[in-house]
Every structure is written in structure tokens, then in C-alpha cells.
Tab-separated table of C-alpha atoms and ligand atoms in Angstrom:
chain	number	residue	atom	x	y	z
W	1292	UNK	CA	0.000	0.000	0.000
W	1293	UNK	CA	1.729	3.345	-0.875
W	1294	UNK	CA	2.341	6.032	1.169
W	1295	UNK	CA	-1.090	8.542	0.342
W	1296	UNK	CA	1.481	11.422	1.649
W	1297	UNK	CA	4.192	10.588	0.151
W	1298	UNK	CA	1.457	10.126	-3.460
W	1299	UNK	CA	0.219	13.346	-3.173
W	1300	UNK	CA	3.157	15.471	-2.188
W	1301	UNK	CA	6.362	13.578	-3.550
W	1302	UNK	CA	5.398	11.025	-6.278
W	1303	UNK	CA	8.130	9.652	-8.430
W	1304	UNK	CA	7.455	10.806	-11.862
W	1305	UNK	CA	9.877	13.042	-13.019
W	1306	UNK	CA	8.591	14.848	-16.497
W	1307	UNK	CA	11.204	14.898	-19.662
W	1308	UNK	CA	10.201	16.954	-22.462
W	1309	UNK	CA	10.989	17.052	-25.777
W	1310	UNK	CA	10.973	20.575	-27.787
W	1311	UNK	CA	12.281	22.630	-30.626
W	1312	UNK	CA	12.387	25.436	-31.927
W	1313	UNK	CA	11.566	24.363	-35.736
W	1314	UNK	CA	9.842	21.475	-36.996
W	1315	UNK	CA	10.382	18.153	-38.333
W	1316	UNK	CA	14.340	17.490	-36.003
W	1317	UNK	CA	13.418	14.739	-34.635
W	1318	UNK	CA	11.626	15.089	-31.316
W	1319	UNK	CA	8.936	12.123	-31.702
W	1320	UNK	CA	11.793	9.898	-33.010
W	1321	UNK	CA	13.341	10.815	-29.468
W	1322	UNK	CA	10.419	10.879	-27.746
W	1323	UNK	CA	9.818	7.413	-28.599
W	1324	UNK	CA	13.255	5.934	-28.473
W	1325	UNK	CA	14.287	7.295	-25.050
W	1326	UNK	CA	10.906	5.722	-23.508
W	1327	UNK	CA	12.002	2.337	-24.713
W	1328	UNK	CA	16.050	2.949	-23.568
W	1329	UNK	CA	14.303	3.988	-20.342
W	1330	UNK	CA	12.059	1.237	-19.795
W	1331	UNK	CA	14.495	-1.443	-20.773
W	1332	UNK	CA	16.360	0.352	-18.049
W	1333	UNK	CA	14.070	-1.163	-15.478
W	1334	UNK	CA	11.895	2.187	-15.104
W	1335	UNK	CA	8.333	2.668	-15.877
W	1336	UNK	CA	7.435	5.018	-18.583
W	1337	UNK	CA	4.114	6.889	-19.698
W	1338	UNK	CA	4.572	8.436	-22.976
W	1339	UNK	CA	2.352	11.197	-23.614
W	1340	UNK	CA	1.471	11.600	-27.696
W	1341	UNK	CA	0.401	15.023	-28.087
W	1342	UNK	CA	1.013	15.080	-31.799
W	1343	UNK	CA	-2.082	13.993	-33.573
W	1344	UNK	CA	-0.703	14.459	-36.528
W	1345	UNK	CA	1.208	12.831	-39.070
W	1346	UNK	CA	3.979	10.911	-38.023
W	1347	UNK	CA	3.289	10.652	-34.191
W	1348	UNK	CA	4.485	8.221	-31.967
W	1349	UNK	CA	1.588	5.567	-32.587
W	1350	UNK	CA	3.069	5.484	-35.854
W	1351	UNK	CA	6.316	5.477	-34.794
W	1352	UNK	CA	5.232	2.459	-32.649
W	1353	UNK	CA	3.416	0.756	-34.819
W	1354	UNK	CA	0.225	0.338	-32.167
W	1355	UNK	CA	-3.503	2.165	-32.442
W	1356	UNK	CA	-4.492	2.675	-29.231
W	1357	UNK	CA	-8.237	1.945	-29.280
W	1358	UNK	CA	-9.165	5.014	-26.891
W	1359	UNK	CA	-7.336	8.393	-26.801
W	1360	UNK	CA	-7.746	11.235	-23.877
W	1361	UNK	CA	-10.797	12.588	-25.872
W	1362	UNK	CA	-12.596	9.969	-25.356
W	1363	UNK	CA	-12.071	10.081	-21.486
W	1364	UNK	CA	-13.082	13.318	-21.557
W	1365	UNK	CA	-16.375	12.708	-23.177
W	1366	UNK	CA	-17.157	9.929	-20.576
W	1367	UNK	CA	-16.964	6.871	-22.901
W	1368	UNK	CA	-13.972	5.350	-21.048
W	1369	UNK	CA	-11.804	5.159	-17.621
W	1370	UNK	CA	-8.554	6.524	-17.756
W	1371	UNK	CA	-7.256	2.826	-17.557
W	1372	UNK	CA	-8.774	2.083	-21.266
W	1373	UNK	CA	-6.844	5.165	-22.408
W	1374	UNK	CA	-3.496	4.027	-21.052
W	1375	UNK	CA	-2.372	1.440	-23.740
W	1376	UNK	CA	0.532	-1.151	-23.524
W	1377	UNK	CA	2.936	-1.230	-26.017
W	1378	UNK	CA	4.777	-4.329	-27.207
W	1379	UNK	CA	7.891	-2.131	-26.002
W	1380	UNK	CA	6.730	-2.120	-22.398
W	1381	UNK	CA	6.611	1.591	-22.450
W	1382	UNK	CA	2.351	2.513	-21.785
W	1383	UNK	CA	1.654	5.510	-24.085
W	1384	UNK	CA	-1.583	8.109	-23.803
W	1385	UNK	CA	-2.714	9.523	-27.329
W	1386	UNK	CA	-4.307	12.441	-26.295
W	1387	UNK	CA	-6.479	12.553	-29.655
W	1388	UNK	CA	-5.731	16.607	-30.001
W	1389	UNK	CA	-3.017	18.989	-29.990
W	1390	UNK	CA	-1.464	19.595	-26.523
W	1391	UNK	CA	-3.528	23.489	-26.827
W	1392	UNK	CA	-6.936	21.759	-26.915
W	1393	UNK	CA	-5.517	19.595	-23.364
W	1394	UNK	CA	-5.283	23.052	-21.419
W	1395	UNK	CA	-8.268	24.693	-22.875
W	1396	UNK	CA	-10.769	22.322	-21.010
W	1397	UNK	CA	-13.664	24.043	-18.713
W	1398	UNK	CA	-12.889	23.215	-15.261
W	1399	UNK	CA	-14.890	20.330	-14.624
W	1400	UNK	CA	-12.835	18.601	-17.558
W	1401	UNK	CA	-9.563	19.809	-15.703
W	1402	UNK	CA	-10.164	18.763	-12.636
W	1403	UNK	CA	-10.889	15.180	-13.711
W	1404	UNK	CA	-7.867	14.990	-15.662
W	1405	UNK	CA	-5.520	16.250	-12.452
W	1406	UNK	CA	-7.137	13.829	-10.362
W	1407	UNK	CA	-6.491	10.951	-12.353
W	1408	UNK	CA	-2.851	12.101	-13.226
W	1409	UNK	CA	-1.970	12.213	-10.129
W	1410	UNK	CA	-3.223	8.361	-9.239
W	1411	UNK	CA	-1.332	8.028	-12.657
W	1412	UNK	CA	2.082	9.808	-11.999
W	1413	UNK	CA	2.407	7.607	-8.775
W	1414	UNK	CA	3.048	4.724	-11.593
W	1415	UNK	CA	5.827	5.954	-13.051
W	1416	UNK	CA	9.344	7.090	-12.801
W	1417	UNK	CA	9.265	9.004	-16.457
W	1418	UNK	CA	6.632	10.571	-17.909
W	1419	UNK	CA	7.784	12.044	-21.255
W	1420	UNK	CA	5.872	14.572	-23.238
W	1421	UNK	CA	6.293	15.089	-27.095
W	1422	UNK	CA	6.096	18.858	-27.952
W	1423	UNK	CA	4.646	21.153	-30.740
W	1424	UNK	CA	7.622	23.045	-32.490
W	1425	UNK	CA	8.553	26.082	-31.471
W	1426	UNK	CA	7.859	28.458	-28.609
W	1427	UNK	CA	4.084	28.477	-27.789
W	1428	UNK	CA	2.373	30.409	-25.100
W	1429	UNK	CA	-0.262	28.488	-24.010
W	1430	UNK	CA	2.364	25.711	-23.153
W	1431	UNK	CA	4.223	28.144	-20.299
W	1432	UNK	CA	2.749	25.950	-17.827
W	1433	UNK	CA	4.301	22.355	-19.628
W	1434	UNK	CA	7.798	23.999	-19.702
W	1435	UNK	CA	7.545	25.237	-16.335
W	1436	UNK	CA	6.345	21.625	-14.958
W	1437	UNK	CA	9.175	19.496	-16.998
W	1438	UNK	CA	12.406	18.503	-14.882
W	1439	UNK	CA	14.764	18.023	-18.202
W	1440	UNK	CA	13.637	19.960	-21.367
W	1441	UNK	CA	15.713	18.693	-24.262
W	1442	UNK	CA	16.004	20.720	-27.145
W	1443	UNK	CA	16.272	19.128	-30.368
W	1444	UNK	CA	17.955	20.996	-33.447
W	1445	UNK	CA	19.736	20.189	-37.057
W	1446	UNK	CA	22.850	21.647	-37.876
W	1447	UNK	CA	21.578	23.705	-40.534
W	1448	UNK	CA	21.813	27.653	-39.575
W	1449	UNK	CA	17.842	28.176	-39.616
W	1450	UNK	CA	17.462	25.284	-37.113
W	1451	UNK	CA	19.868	26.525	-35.035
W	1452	UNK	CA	18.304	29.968	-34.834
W	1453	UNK	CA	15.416	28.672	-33.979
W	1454	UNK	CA	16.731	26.798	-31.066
W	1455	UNK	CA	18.040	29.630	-29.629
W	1456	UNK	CA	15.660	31.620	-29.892
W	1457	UNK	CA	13.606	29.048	-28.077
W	1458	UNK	CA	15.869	28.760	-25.501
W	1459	UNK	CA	15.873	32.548	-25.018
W	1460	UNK	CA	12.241	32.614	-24.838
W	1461	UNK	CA	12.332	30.072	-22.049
W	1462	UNK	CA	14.882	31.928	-20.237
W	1463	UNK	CA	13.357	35.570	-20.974
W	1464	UNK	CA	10.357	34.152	-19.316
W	1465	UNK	CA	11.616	32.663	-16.431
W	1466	UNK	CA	10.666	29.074	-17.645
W	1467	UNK	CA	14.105	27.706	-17.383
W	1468	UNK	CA	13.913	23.875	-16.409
W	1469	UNK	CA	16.257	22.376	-13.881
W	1470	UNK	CA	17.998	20.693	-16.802
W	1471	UNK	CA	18.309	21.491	-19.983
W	1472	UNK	CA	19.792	19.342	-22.653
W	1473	UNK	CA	20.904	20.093	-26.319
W	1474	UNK	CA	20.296	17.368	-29.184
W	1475	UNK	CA	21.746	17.907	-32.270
W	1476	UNK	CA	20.411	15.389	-34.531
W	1477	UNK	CA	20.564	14.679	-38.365
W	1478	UNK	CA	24.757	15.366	-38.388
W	1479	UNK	CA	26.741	13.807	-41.503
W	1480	UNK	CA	30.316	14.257	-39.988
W	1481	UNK	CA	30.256	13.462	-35.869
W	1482	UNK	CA	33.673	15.999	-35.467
W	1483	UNK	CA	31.619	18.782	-37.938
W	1484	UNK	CA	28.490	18.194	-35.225
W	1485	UNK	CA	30.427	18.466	-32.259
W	1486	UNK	CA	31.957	21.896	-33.224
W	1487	UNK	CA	28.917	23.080	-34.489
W	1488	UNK	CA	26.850	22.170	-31.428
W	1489	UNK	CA	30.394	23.498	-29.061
W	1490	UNK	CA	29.841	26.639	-30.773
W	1491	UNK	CA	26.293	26.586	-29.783
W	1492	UNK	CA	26.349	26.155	-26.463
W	1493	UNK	CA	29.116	29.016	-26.522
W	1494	UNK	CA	26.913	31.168	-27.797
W	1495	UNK	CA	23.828	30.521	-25.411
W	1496	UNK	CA	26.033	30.586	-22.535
W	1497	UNK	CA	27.365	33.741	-23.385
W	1498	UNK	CA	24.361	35.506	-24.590
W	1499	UNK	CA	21.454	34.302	-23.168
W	1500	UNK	CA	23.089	32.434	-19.998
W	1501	UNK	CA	22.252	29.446	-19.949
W	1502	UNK	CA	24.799	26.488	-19.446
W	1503	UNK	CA	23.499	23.014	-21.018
W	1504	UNK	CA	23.811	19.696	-18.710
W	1505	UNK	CA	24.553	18.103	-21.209
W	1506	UNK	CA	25.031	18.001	-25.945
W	1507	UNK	CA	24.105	15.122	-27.711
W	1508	UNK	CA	24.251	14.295	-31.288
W	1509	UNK	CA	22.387	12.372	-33.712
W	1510	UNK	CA	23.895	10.921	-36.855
W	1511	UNK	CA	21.842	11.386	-40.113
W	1512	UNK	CA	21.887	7.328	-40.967
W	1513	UNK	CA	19.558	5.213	-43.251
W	1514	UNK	CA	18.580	2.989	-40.434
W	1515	UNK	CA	16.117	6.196	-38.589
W	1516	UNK	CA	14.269	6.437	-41.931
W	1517	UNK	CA	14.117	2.419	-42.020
W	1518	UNK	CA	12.494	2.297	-38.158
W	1519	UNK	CA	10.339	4.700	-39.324
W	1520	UNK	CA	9.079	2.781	-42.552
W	1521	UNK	CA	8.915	-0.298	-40.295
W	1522	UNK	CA	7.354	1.396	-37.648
W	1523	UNK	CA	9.709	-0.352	-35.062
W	1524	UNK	CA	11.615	2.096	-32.928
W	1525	UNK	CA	15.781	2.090	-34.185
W	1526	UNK	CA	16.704	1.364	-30.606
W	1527	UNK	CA	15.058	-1.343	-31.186
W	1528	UNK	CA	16.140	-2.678	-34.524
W	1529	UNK	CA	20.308	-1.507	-34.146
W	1530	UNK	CA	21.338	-1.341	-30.459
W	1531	UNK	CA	24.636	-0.614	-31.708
W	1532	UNK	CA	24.005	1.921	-34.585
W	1533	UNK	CA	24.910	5.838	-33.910
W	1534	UNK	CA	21.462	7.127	-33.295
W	1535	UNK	CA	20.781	4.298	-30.477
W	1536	UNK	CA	23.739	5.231	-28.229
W	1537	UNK	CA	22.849	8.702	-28.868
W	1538	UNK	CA	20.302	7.742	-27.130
W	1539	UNK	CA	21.599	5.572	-24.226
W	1540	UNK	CA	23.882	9.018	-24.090
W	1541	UNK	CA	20.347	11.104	-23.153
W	1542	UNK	CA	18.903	8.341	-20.717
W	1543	UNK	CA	22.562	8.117	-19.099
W	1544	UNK	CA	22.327	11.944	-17.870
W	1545	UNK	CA	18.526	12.562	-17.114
W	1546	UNK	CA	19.185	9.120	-14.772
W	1547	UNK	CA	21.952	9.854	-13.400
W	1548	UNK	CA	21.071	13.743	-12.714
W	1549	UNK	CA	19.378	14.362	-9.655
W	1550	UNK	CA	16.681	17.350	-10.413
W	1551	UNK	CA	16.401	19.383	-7.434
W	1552	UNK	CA	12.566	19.636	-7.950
W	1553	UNK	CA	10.802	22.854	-7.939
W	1554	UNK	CA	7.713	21.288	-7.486
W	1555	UNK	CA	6.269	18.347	-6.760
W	1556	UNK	CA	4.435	16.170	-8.681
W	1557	UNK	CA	0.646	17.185	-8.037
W	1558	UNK	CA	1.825	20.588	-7.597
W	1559	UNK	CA	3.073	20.499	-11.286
W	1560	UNK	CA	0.340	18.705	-12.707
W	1561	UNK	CA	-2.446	20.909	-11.544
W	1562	UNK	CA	-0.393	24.121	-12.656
W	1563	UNK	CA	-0.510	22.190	-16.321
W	1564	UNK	CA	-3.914	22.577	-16.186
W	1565	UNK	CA	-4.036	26.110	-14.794
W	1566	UNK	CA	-5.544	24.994	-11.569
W	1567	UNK	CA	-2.213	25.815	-9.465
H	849	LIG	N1	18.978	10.858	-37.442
H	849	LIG	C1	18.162	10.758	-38.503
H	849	LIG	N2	18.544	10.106	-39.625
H	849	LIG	C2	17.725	10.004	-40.706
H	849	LIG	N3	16.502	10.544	-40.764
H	849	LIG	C3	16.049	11.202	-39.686
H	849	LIG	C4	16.846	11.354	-38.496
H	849	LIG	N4	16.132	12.074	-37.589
H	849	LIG	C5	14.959	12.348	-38.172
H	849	LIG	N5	14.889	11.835	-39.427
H	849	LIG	C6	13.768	11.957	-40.388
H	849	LIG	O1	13.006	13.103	-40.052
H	849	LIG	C7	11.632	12.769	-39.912
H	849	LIG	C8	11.011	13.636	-38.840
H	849	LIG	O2	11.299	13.154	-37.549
H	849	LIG	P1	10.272	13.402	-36.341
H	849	LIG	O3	8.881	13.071	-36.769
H	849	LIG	O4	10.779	12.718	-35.128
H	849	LIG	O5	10.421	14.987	-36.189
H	849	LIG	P2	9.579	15.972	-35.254
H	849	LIG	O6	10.537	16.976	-34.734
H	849	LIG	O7	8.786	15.196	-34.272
H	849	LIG	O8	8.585	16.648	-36.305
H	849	LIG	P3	7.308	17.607	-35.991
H	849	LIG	O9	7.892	18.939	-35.603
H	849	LIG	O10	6.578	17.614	-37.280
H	849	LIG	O11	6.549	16.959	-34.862
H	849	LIG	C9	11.627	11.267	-39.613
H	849	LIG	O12	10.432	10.670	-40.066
H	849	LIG	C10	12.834	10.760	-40.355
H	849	LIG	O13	12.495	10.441	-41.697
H	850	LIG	MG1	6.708	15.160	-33.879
């Protein structure tokens, strides 16, 4: 029987998400991959699709979830029957909308989504959240309540911009996360990347202020379009390839950094849904 004090005031969960400033880096391939990494790890993940568009993690999965968050809302189900288990071990909620029509729900809506998140977020150790691209302000509140925000970016000099402008944002507002990480993905040469994504950090750290926790990069390789055509994550199908121990890289520091949390879990959850 768990602790109801310790469930309400300190639950385990610890939120990880995934953002950019421009579209189409990589952030559901991510999204997807470091659930598995982290569930194979022995912890228990909830990954949070809030992309219903094209290629979202369902896809990415390879499962159709039979209910999505929508329909919980309208009654028709339990939040159990929305939580579906993937072959990977890794439970994923399709939300059924984009992650502006979750915090634009009348009160009665919100309040029934907080309470069951926070029976839910007593499950897990990771609850990842997939991310719109770009700055938005009616997400304030999902920044604020992450632990690690990683920020995904190409090399190319409009993606760049666009991640540091995000980053300012973040930082302008006062949304700064207790971690932040920095994913370059899509490189061709790995020494090119890493002075590319140096120079990078250089620059946010001098001009903005910001020092990452930690760089990653991603390799540009056949095999990511392959998992994606198969619909079988790459961590999956090449342990050993580039992109995979890119990602092993990510899980290594969000496990092994201890967030001093701003908030705890509850806390967090009902400020997502502006009830804080
Ligand atoms: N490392 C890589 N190597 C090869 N192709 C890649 C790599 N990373 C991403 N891609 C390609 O880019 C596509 C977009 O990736 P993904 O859907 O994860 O991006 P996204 O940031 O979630 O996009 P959106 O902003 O639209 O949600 C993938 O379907 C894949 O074809
Ligand atoms: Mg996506």
C-alpha cells in the first residue's frame, strides 16, 4: 500500500520533455526511443502523444491505441482504457488533439484529468511529453512543470536559430527547467556536429546564460528512416548503430542527474492545467 502522503506530495514521476524550436528534427523519433532505452532500463514510462498528426508516436510504434484522452473526456472510457501497452513495455496516452486543446478544457474537464494524473504519476518514474515546435504560449505551464527539457535541433543555420531563440524565450520568461539538454540530430560528420553544437552552447552561454547539462548528437543514418518505414523504434532494430547510443547518451544523464525539484508532482500537474 503506498504512502497517500508521500502520493500526493512527492510522487516519483519526473517529467522529460521534448521541444524545438523548428519542426520536423526529430523530437517524436526521441520521444519514442528514449521511452524504450528507459524502460528497458528497469523504469516505468508513460509516454504522452500530443502530436495527432502525421507521423506521431503511434506510428512510430506501430500500435492504435483503441481510446485516446478525448474519449475520457467525453465519458466513454476510464482513464485505464486510455493508457495502452505497447509491445515495447513503455504505456503511451494519445491524447487525440493537440497539446492546446488539453489546457483549454472548462474546469470540470480539468479537474478530472488532475485527479487521475496524479493516481497516474504515482506509476511511473518518467513521464515524457512530445512537444509542438517552437515556442508556444499556451504551453508556459508544460515547460515550467518538466524537470529536463531537451532541445532538439539540425545543424543547418535556420534550425539553429530557432533553437536559440527558443531557448531565449524560455529563459526571458523565467521558464528555465532544472535541466536542460541540447540534441543535435541529423549530423553527416560526428567531429563537424560536435563543433557546431560546441559553438552553440558558446553562444547561449554567453548571450542568453544558460549552461546546457549536457550536448548530444544524432547521426543522419539510413537505419532512422528504415524504423520509421517499419514502424519499429531504431533502438530497437540496431542497439549498436549511432542514433541508439545517442540515445543511451540522453537516458545516461537525465538518470543519473538528480533534479532538485521545484515542485512536486501534483503541484506540477495541476499548474498544467491552470488549476495551481
Ligand atoms: N537521425 C536521422 N537520420 C535520418 N533521418 C532522420 C533522423 N532524424 C529524423 N529523421 C527523419 O526526419 C523525420 C522527422 O522526424 P520526427 O517526426 O521525429 O520529427 P519531429 O521533430 O517530431 O517533427 P514535428 O515537428 O513535425 O513533430 C523522420 O520521419 C525521419 O524520416
Ligand atoms: Mg513530432
Amino acid at each position: 500500500m503506498p504512502n497517500q502522503a508521500e502520493g500526493l506530495y512527492g510522487s516519483r514521476a519526473r517529467m522529460v520533455s521534448v521541444a524545438s524550436g523548428k519542426g520536423g528534427v526529430g523530437k517524436t523519433l526521441v520521444a519514442v526511443n528514449l521511452s524504450v532505452v528507459l524502460q528497458e532500463r528497469g523504469h516505468r514510462v508513460l509516454l504522452f502523444d500530443t502530436d495527432a498528426g502525421f507521423a506521431n508516436a503511434e506510428i512510430l510504434m506501430g500500435v492504435t491505441p483503441k481510446f485516446t484522452l478525448k474519449d475520457f473526456l467525453k465519458k466513454k472510457v476510464g482513464i485505464e482504457e486510455v493508457i495502452f501497452r505497447t509491445p515495447y513495455g513503455v504505456d503511451l496516452i494519445s491524447t487525440g488533439m493537440d497539446v492546446e486543446d488539453l489546457i483549454t478544457f472548462n474546469v470540470e474537464d480539468k479537474g478530472r484529468v488532475v485527479n487521475e494524473l496524479r493516481k497516474i504519476g504515482e506509476d511511473y518514474d518518467y513521464i515524457i511529453f512530445d512537444f509542438p515546435p517552437g515556442f508556444n504560449e499556451q504551453l508556459e505551464r508544460f515547460y515550467l512543470s518538466s524537470d529536463h527539457v531537451l532541445v532538439l535541433t539540425a545543424t543547418e543555420p535556420t534550425a539553429l536559430v530557432n533553437a536559440y531563440t527558443f531557448v531565449k524565450i524560455l529563459v526571458l520568461k523565467g521558464l528555465e527547467p532544472v535541466s536542460f539538454h541540447v540534441v543535435m540530430n541529423m549530423v553527416k560528420d560526428l567531429r563537424e556536429g560536435r563543433k557546431v553544437v560546441e559553438k552553440f552552447s558558446s553562444v547561449v552561454s554567453k548571450f542568453v546564460g544558460v549552461n546546457f547539462d549536457s550536448t548530444h548528437l544524432m547521426k543522419f543514418e539510413p537505419l532512422v528512416r528504415e524504423s520509421v518505414a517499419r514502424q519499429i523504434p531504431f533502438v530497437v532494430l540496431k542497439k549498436t548503430s549511432q542514433p541508439s547510443l545517442a540515445i543511451h547518451g540522453i537516458a545516461d544523464r537525465i538518470t543519473n542527474k538528480i533534479v532538485a525539484k521545484k515542485l512536486s508532482f501534483i503541484e506540477r500537474v495541476k499548474l498544467l492545467f491552470g488549476m495551481g
